[in-house]
Amino acid sequence: MGNRILSILHGRRLQGTLDLNLPADIKRTVRPRLIEHGLQWLRANHPIDEDAAILARIEREEKEEEERLLRYVQELGPQSGHWNAQLGEGGDIYGRSTFQETRKVNEARLLAEEKKKRKEWLEGEMKDREKIEKQMKENTELQKYNPSAVVEARPRADPQERPFLAWAQKHYIRAENTDSDFSTLTTARRILPALGVTLLVLGLCYYYAETYQPPVYYKRMWKDLPPAAATIMGLMAANVGVWLLWKLPPAWRMLNRYFISVPLYPYAMSVVGSVFSHQQFKHLLTNTVILWLIGLRLHDEIGRGNFLSLYLSSGVIGSLISLTSHVLLQRLTVTSLGASGAIAGLVAAWCMLHSDDKLVPSFLPHDWRDSISANGSTVLAAIVAFEVFNLVSPFKVVGKLDNYAHLGGYFAGFVWAILYKSKREKERQRRRNERGFLDRFGSV
């Protein structure tokens, strides 16, 4: 359409017929402002004496009106023959196309760039291997890892043959932190930033727990849903959302930085993000089921403010303990993520709040409950003993568990429950003293 408009405008400039109306299809679809811009472009790039063309037109119309009308009728189709215009490529009656020529130049340039990028992409595999081998020589931490696994060849997919796989591989390589010098990081630089973030989060959690006020009924988002269920479902949704992000290659770079703990080159904020991060569905399902079973009961007992503060603080402490342990043990290539530390804190808090109560699994028959039940402190001690055994034993009862994060979560939940029970006992004692005072002096 743009080509056609320019051809018509230029032909009319030559013939002095710019005052005539444009074809109906152009008037319907093209704004006058764009037509005016096209005319200005022609005048700037192909200048002619339009006034002289108008005078010549007037003379032709006066002297050869009948002949002109006859030729116009006979030659209505191929106007290029009438106006003696230069034919375009392939005998195009609309003349030489500047747009087509520019398009060919741009297509050739883009094709050359695509071929260059494709060549660099396919040859980049060897460069990446050389980069990793160089890092292995310079960083003693990486030498303790399996060298064959680090430099294992990853054949790159051809973007023309397997575009989706090549696209995913590009995001995978982009997400890897292969340009940093790990040898310059000391133990303190790996741990202290995460410790600072942990202390900040603990302070914010304490402030939130102390100042939280539950909303009135008519201001709640889900009025018909119990507050405990709403809180648990919100946490579950956050965990599911991050799990879905792990399925999207463009998100891998962000997730590798802030949603997984990597002792070799840790980001301080990962101690928070990893609490909500799961890569495998089985891991996510296990944690959300335990969160639902324990969280509903604990939430009703301690309230939303305390519950959310306990969840996040336990998770962050578990992440910090895990990071610190792996750094001190020089296990720098072990990664960690998941809400297990936060859930461990909930379990420990529940057990300690009911340390003297008999805890019985609800699915057991009533006849078995008396013989199998145990108080909360005993249950917690058994869970911690299992974690320690699984940590130190050469034969792992359950593999791929971050026992350090679990133990950190249990410790956080244990300490929180002790402080919460002490605070609750002081509050009860204060109320008893107030009632005693009123009983003695109320009549006065």
Coordinates of C-alpha atoms in Angstrom, one line a residue:
M1 CA 0.0 0.0 0.0
G2 CA 2.8 2.4 0.9
N3 CA 4.5 1.6 -2.4
R4 CA 1.3 2.2 -4.3
I5 CA 0.6 5.5 -2.6
L6 CA 4.1 6.8 -3.4
S7 CA 3.9 5.7 -7.0
I8 CA 0.5 7.4 -7.5
L9 CA 1.7 10.6 -5.7
H10 CA 4.9 10.8 -7.8
G11 CA 3.0 10.2 -11.0
R12 CA 0.6 13.0 -10.2
R13 CA 3.4 15.3 -9.3
L14 CA 4.9 14.8 -12.8
Q15 CA 1.5 15.3 -14.4
G16 CA 0.4 18.2 -12.2
T17 CA -2.7 16.3 -11.0
L18 CA -2.1 16.4 -7.2
D19 CA -5.5 18.0 -6.7
L20 CA -7.3 14.9 -7.9
N21 CA -8.8 12.5 -5.3
L22 CA -6.9 9.4 -4.4
P23 CA -8.4 6.0 -5.1
A24 CA -11.3 5.0 -2.8
D25 CA -9.4 2.1 -1.1
I26 CA -6.6 4.4 -0.1
K27 CA -8.9 7.0 1.3
R28 CA -10.7 4.4 3.3
T29 CA -7.6 2.8 4.9
V30 CA -5.0 5.6 5.1
R31 CA -5.1 8.7 7.1
P32 CA -4.5 12.0 5.3
R33 CA -1.6 12.8 7.6
L34 CA 0.3 9.8 6.3
I35 CA -0.3 10.7 2.7
E36 CA 1.0 14.2 3.4
H37 CA 4.1 12.6 5.0
G38 CA 4.6 10.5 1.9
L39 CA 4.3 13.6 -0.3
Q40 CA 6.9 15.4 1.8
W41 CA 9.3 12.5 1.5
L42 CA 8.9 12.5 -2.3
R43 CA 9.6 16.2 -2.5
A44 CA 12.7 15.8 -0.3
N45 CA 14.2 12.9 -2.1
H46 CA 12.9 13.4 -5.7
P47 CA 12.5 17.1 -6.2
I48 CA 10.7 18.4 -9.4
D49 CA 9.1 21.6 -10.5
E50 CA 5.5 20.9 -9.6
D51 CA 4.3 24.3 -10.7
A52 CA 5.7 23.7 -14.2
A53 CA 4.0 20.4 -14.3
I54 CA 0.6 22.1 -13.4
L55 CA 1.1 24.6 -16.2
A56 CA 1.9 21.8 -18.7
R57 CA -1.2 20.0 -17.6
I58 CA -3.4 23.1 -18.2
E59 CA -1.9 23.4 -21.7
R60 CA -2.5 19.8 -22.5
E61 CA -6.1 19.9 -21.2
E62 CA -6.8 23.0 -23.4
K63 CA -5.2 21.7 -26.6
E64 CA -5.7 17.9 -26.4
E65 CA -8.7 17.4 -24.1
E66 CA -10.4 15.0 -26.4
E67 CA -7.2 13.1 -27.2
R68 CA -6.2 13.0 -23.6
L69 CA -9.6 11.6 -22.6
L70 CA -9.3 8.9 -25.2
R71 CA -5.8 7.9 -24.2
Y72 CA -6.9 7.9 -20.6
V73 CA -9.7 5.5 -21.3
Q74 CA -7.5 3.2 -23.5
E75 CA -4.5 3.2 -21.1
L76 CA -6.4 3.2 -17.8
G77 CA -4.6 0.0 -16.5
P78 CA -0.8 0.3 -17.0
Q79 CA -0.3 3.9 -15.9
S80 CA 3.5 3.5 -16.2
G81 CA 3.2 3.4 -19.9
H82 CA 1.2 6.6 -19.9
W83 CA 3.5 8.6 -17.6
N84 CA 6.7 7.1 -19.1
A85 CA 7.7 5.9 -15.7
Q86 CA 10.5 3.4 -15.0
L87 CA 9.1 -0.1 -14.6
G88 CA 9.9 -1.9 -11.5
E89 CA 11.5 -5.4 -11.0
G90 CA 9.8 -8.0 -13.1
G91 CA 7.9 -5.3 -15.1
D92 CA 6.1 -3.9 -12.1
I93 CA 3.8 -1.2 -13.4
Y94 CA 4.1 0.7 -10.1
G95 CA 7.8 1.4 -10.8
R96 CA 11.0 0.8 -8.8
S97 CA 10.2 0.1 -5.1
T98 CA 12.5 1.8 -2.6
F99 CA 10.8 -0.2 0.2
Q100 CA 11.5 -3.5 -1.5
E101 CA 15.2 -2.6 -2.0
T102 CA 15.5 -1.6 1.6
R103 CA 13.8 -4.7 2.7
K104 CA 16.2 -6.9 0.7
V105 CA 19.2 -5.1 2.4
N106 CA 17.7 -5.6 5.8
E107 CA 16.9 -9.3 5.2
A108 CA 20.4 -9.9 4.0
R109 CA 21.8 -8.2 7.1
L110 CA 19.5 -10.1 9.5
L111 CA 20.3 -13.4 7.8
A112 CA 24.1 -12.7 8.1
E113 CA 23.6 -11.9 11.8
E114 CA 21.6 -15.0 12.4
K115 CA 24.2 -17.2 10.7
K116 CA 26.9 -15.5 12.9
K117 CA 25.0 -16.1 16.1
R118 CA 24.2 -19.7 15.1
K119 CA 27.9 -20.3 14.5
E120 CA 28.9 -18.7 17.8
W121 CA 26.3 -20.7 19.6
L122 CA 27.4 -24.1 18.2
E123 CA 31.1 -23.3 18.8
G124 CA 30.4 -21.9 22.3
E125 CA 30.3 -25.4 23.8
M126 CA 34.1 -25.7 23.5
K127 CA 34.7 -22.2 24.9
D128 CA 32.5 -23.0 27.9
R129 CA 34.4 -26.2 28.6
E130 CA 37.8 -24.3 28.4
K131 CA 36.4 -21.6 30.7
I132 CA 35.3 -24.2 33.3
E133 CA 38.6 -26.1 33.1
K134 CA 40.4 -22.8 33.7
Q135 CA 38.2 -22.1 36.7
M136 CA 39.0 -25.6 38.0
K137 CA 42.7 -24.8 38.0
E138 CA 42.3 -21.5 39.7
N139 CA 39.7 -22.4 42.3
T140 CA 40.6 -25.2 44.7
E141 CA 37.0 -25.5 45.9
L142 CA 35.9 -26.7 42.5
Q143 CA 38.8 -29.2 42.4
K144 CA 37.1 -31.1 45.2
Y145 CA 34.1 -31.6 43.0
N146 CA 33.9 -34.3 40.4
P147 CA 35.9 -32.8 37.5
S148 CA 34.3 -35.1 34.9
A149 CA 30.8 -33.9 35.9
V150 CA 31.9 -30.3 35.8
V151 CA 33.4 -30.4 32.3
E152 CA 31.0 -32.9 30.9
A153 CA 30.1 -32.0 27.3
R154 CA 26.7 -30.6 26.8
P155 CA 26.0 -30.9 23.0
R156 CA 24.2 -27.8 21.9
A157 CA 21.0 -28.0 19.9
D158 CA 21.0 -26.4 16.4
P159 CA 18.5 -23.5 16.5
Q160 CA 17.3 -24.3 13.1
E161 CA 16.7 -28.0 13.7
R162 CA 15.6 -27.9 17.4
P163 CA 14.7 -24.3 18.2
F164 CA 12.9 -25.0 21.5
L165 CA 15.8 -27.0 23.0
A166 CA 18.3 -24.4 21.8
W167 CA 16.2 -21.7 23.4
A168 CA 16.1 -23.6 26.7
Q169 CA 19.9 -24.3 26.6
K170 CA 20.6 -20.6 26.1
H171 CA 18.6 -19.7 29.2
Y172 CA 20.4 -22.5 31.1
I173 CA 23.8 -21.2 30.2
R174 CA 22.7 -17.6 30.9
A175 CA 21.6 -18.7 34.4
E176 CA 24.9 -20.3 35.2
N177 CA 27.4 -18.1 37.2
T178 CA 30.6 -19.0 35.3
D179 CA 32.2 -15.6 35.2
S180 CA 32.8 -15.0 38.9
D181 CA 36.1 -15.8 40.6
F182 CA 35.2 -18.0 43.5
S183 CA 38.7 -18.1 44.9
T184 CA 38.4 -14.6 46.2
L185 CA 35.5 -15.4 48.5
T186 CA 36.5 -16.1 52.1
T187 CA 34.4 -18.0 54.6
A188 CA 33.3 -14.7 56.2
R189 CA 32.2 -13.2 52.9
R190 CA 30.1 -16.3 52.2
I191 CA 28.4 -16.3 55.6
L192 CA 28.2 -12.7 57.0
P193 CA 25.9 -11.2 54.3
A194 CA 23.4 -14.0 54.8
L195 CA 23.7 -13.6 58.6
G196 CA 22.9 -9.9 58.2
V197 CA 19.8 -10.7 56.1
T198 CA 18.7 -13.3 58.7
L199 CA 19.0 -10.8 61.6
L200 CA 17.0 -8.3 59.6
V201 CA 14.3 -10.8 58.8
L202 CA 14.1 -11.9 62.5
G203 CA 13.7 -8.3 63.6
L204 CA 10.9 -7.8 61.0
C205 CA 9.2 -11.0 62.1
Y206 CA 9.3 -10.0 65.7
Y207 CA 7.8 -6.6 64.9
Y208 CA 5.1 -8.2 62.8
A209 CA 4.2 -10.7 65.5
E210 CA 3.9 -7.9 68.1
T211 CA 1.9 -5.5 66.1
Y212 CA -0.3 -7.7 64.0
Q213 CA -4.0 -7.2 64.5
P214 CA -6.5 -9.6 62.8
P215 CA -8.8 -7.8 60.4
V216 CA -12.5 -7.5 61.2
Y217 CA -14.8 -9.9 59.5
Y218 CA -16.2 -7.6 56.8
K219 CA -12.7 -6.5 55.7
R220 CA -11.4 -10.1 55.1
M221 CA -10.8 -11.1 51.6
W222 CA -12.3 -14.6 52.0
K223 CA -15.0 -14.1 54.6
D224 CA -16.3 -17.7 54.5
L225 CA -12.9 -19.3 54.7
P226 CA -11.4 -19.9 58.2
P227 CA -8.4 -17.7 58.9
A228 CA -6.1 -20.6 59.4
A229 CA -7.0 -22.1 56.0
A230 CA -6.6 -18.8 54.3
T231 CA -3.1 -18.4 55.7
I232 CA -2.0 -21.9 54.9
M233 CA -3.4 -21.7 51.3
G234 CA -1.6 -18.4 50.8
L235 CA 1.7 -20.0 51.8
M236 CA 1.0 -23.0 49.6
A237 CA 0.2 -20.7 46.6
A238 CA 3.5 -18.9 47.1
N239 CA 5.4 -22.3 47.0
V240 CA 3.5 -23.5 44.0
G241 CA 4.1 -20.2 42.2
V242 CA 7.9 -20.5 42.6
W243 CA 7.7 -24.2 41.6
L244 CA 6.0 -23.2 38.4
L245 CA 8.7 -20.6 37.8
W246 CA 11.3 -23.3 37.8
K247 CA 9.5 -24.7 34.7
L248 CA 10.2 -21.4 32.8
P249 CA 13.7 -21.1 31.3
P250 CA 13.7 -17.2 31.3
A251 CA 13.2 -17.3 35.1
W252 CA 16.2 -19.6 35.8
R253 CA 18.7 -16.8 36.2
M254 CA 16.7 -15.0 38.9
L255 CA 15.9 -18.3 40.6
N256 CA 19.5 -19.4 40.7
R257 CA 20.5 -16.2 42.4
Y258 CA 17.7 -15.7 45.0
F259 CA 15.8 -18.9 45.3
I260 CA 18.4 -21.6 45.9
S261 CA 21.4 -21.6 48.4
V262 CA 24.7 -22.2 46.7
P263 CA 27.7 -22.1 49.2
L264 CA 30.2 -21.7 46.4
Y265 CA 28.9 -18.3 45.5
P266 CA 25.9 -17.4 47.8
Y267 CA 23.6 -14.5 47.4
A268 CA 22.5 -13.2 50.8
M269 CA 18.8 -13.0 49.8
S270 CA 18.7 -16.6 48.9
V271 CA 18.3 -17.5 52.6
V272 CA 14.8 -16.0 52.2
G273 CA 13.9 -17.0 48.7
S274 CA 14.9 -20.7 49.1
V275 CA 12.3 -21.1 51.9
F276 CA 9.6 -20.8 49.2
S277 CA 11.4 -22.7 46.4
H278 CA 11.0 -26.3 45.2
Q279 CA 12.2 -27.8 42.0
Q280 CA 10.5 -31.3 42.1
F281 CA 6.8 -31.9 42.6
K282 CA 7.4 -34.7 45.1
H283 CA 9.3 -32.3 47.4
L284 CA 6.6 -29.7 47.0
L285 CA 3.8 -32.1 47.7
T286 CA 5.5 -33.5 50.9
N287 CA 6.1 -30.1 52.4
T288 CA 2.6 -28.7 51.6
V289 CA 0.9 -31.8 53.0
I290 CA 2.8 -31.4 56.3
L291 CA 2.2 -27.7 56.3
W292 CA -1.5 -28.3 55.9
L293 CA -1.7 -30.9 58.7
I294 CA 0.4 -29.1 61.3
G295 CA -0.3 -25.5 60.2
L296 CA -4.1 -25.6 60.7
R297 CA -3.8 -26.6 64.3
L298 CA -0.9 -24.4 65.2
H299 CA -2.4 -21.4 63.5
D300 CA -5.6 -21.7 65.5
E301 CA -3.6 -21.9 68.7
I302 CA -1.1 -19.0 68.2
G303 CA -2.8 -16.7 65.7
R304 CA -1.7 -15.5 62.2
G305 CA 0.9 -13.0 63.3
N306 CA 2.8 -15.5 65.4
F307 CA 2.4 -18.2 62.8
L308 CA 3.7 -16.3 59.8
S309 CA 6.6 -14.9 61.9
L310 CA 7.5 -18.4 63.1
Y311 CA 7.3 -19.9 59.6
L312 CA 9.5 -17.3 58.0
S313 CA 12.0 -17.0 60.8
S314 CA 12.4 -20.8 61.1
G315 CA 12.9 -21.1 57.4
V316 CA 15.5 -18.4 57.3
I317 CA 17.4 -19.8 60.3
G318 CA 17.3 -23.2 58.7
S319 CA 18.7 -21.8 55.5
L320 CA 21.5 -19.9 57.4
I321 CA 22.5 -23.0 59.4
S322 CA 22.6 -25.1 56.2
L323 CA 24.7 -22.5 54.4
T324 CA 27.1 -22.1 57.3
S325 CA 27.5 -25.8 57.8
H326 CA 28.3 -26.5 54.1
V327 CA 30.7 -23.6 54.0
L328 CA 32.6 -24.6 57.1
L329 CA 32.7 -28.2 55.9
Q330 CA 33.9 -27.0 52.5
R331 CA 31.0 -28.7 50.8
L332 CA 30.6 -25.7 48.5
T333 CA 28.9 -27.4 45.6
V334 CA 25.9 -28.7 47.6
T335 CA 22.8 -26.7 46.9
S336 CA 19.8 -26.4 49.1
L337 CA 16.2 -25.2 48.7
G338 CA 12.7 -25.9 50.1
A339 CA 10.3 -25.1 52.9
S340 CA 11.5 -28.0 55.1
G341 CA 13.3 -25.7 57.6
A342 CA 10.2 -23.5 58.0
I343 CA 7.9 -26.6 58.5
A344 CA 10.4 -28.1 60.9
G345 CA 10.0 -25.0 63.0
L346 CA 6.3 -25.4 63.0
V347 CA 6.6 -29.1 64.0
A348 CA 9.0 -28.3 66.8
A349 CA 6.8 -25.4 68.1
W350 CA 3.7 -27.6 68.1
C351 CA 5.5 -30.4 70.0
M352 CA 6.9 -28.0 72.6
L353 CA 3.6 -26.2 73.1
H354 CA 2.2 -29.7 73.9
S355 CA 5.3 -31.1 75.5
D356 CA 3.3 -32.7 78.4
D357 CA 0.3 -33.7 76.3
K358 CA -0.2 -37.0 74.7
L359 CA 0.1 -36.7 70.9
V360 CA -1.7 -39.5 69.0
P361 CA -1.9 -39.9 65.2
S362 CA -5.5 -39.3 64.2
F363 CA -5.5 -42.2 61.7
L364 CA -4.8 -44.8 64.3
P365 CA -7.7 -46.9 65.8
H366 CA -8.9 -45.9 69.2
D367 CA -7.7 -49.2 70.8
W368 CA -4.1 -48.4 69.8
R369 CA -3.9 -44.8 70.9
D370 CA -3.1 -45.4 74.5
S371 CA -0.2 -47.7 73.8
I372 CA 1.3 -45.7 70.9
S373 CA 0.8 -42.1 72.1
A374 CA 3.7 -40.0 73.4
N375 CA 4.0 -36.5 74.8
G376 CA 5.2 -33.7 72.5
S377 CA 8.7 -33.4 73.9
T378 CA 9.3 -37.1 73.3
V379 CA 8.1 -36.9 69.7
L380 CA 10.4 -33.9 69.0
A381 CA 13.3 -35.7 70.6
A382 CA 12.7 -38.8 68.4
I383 CA 12.5 -36.6 65.2
V384 CA 15.7 -34.8 66.1
A385 CA 17.5 -38.1 66.8
F386 CA 16.4 -39.4 63.4
E387 CA 17.8 -36.3 61.7
V388 CA 21.1 -36.5 63.6
F389 CA 21.4 -40.3 62.8
N390 CA 20.6 -39.6 59.1
L391 CA 23.3 -36.9 59.1
V392 CA 26.2 -38.8 60.7
S393 CA 25.4 -42.3 59.6
P394 CA 27.2 -43.6 56.5
F395 CA 24.0 -45.4 55.5
K396 CA 21.4 -42.7 54.7
V397 CA 18.0 -43.7 55.8
V398 CA 16.5 -41.0 53.6
G399 CA 18.7 -39.5 50.9
K400 CA 18.9 -36.0 49.6
L401 CA 17.7 -34.4 52.8
D402 CA 19.2 -31.1 54.0
N403 CA 19.5 -32.3 57.7
Y404 CA 21.3 -29.0 58.7
A405 CA 18.3 -26.9 57.5
H406 CA 15.9 -29.3 59.3
L407 CA 17.9 -29.1 62.6
G408 CA 18.1 -25.3 62.3
G409 CA 14.3 -25.2 61.9
Y410 CA 13.7 -27.5 64.8
F411 CA 16.0 -25.3 66.9
A412 CA 14.2 -22.2 65.9
G413 CA 10.8 -23.7 66.7
F414 CA 12.0 -25.0 70.0
V415 CA 13.4 -21.7 71.2
W416 CA 10.3 -19.9 69.9
A417 CA 7.9 -22.2 71.8
I418 CA 9.9 -21.8 75.1
L419 CA 9.7 -18.0 74.8
Y420 CA 6.1 -18.1 73.8
K421 CA 5.1 -20.4 76.7
S422 CA 7.1 -18.1 79.1
K423 CA 5.3 -15.0 77.8
R424 CA 1.9 -16.7 78.0
E425 CA 2.6 -17.8 81.6
K426 CA 3.6 -14.3 82.6
E427 CA 0.4 -13.0 81.0
R428 CA -1.7 -15.5 82.9
Q429 CA 0.1 -14.6 86.1
R430 CA -0.5 -10.9 85.5
R431 CA -4.2 -11.6 84.9
R432 CA -4.5 -13.7 88.1
N433 CA -2.8 -10.9 90.1
E434 CA -5.3 -8.4 88.6
R435 CA -8.3 -10.6 89.5
G436 CA -6.9 -11.0 93.0
F437 CA -6.5 -7.3 93.4
L438 CA -10.0 -6.6 92.3
D439 CA -11.4 -9.4 94.6
R440 CA -9.7 -7.8 97.6
F441 CA -10.3 -4.1 96.9
G442 CA -13.1 -4.1 94.4
S443 CA -15.7 -3.2 97.1
V444 CA -13.7 -0.2 98.2

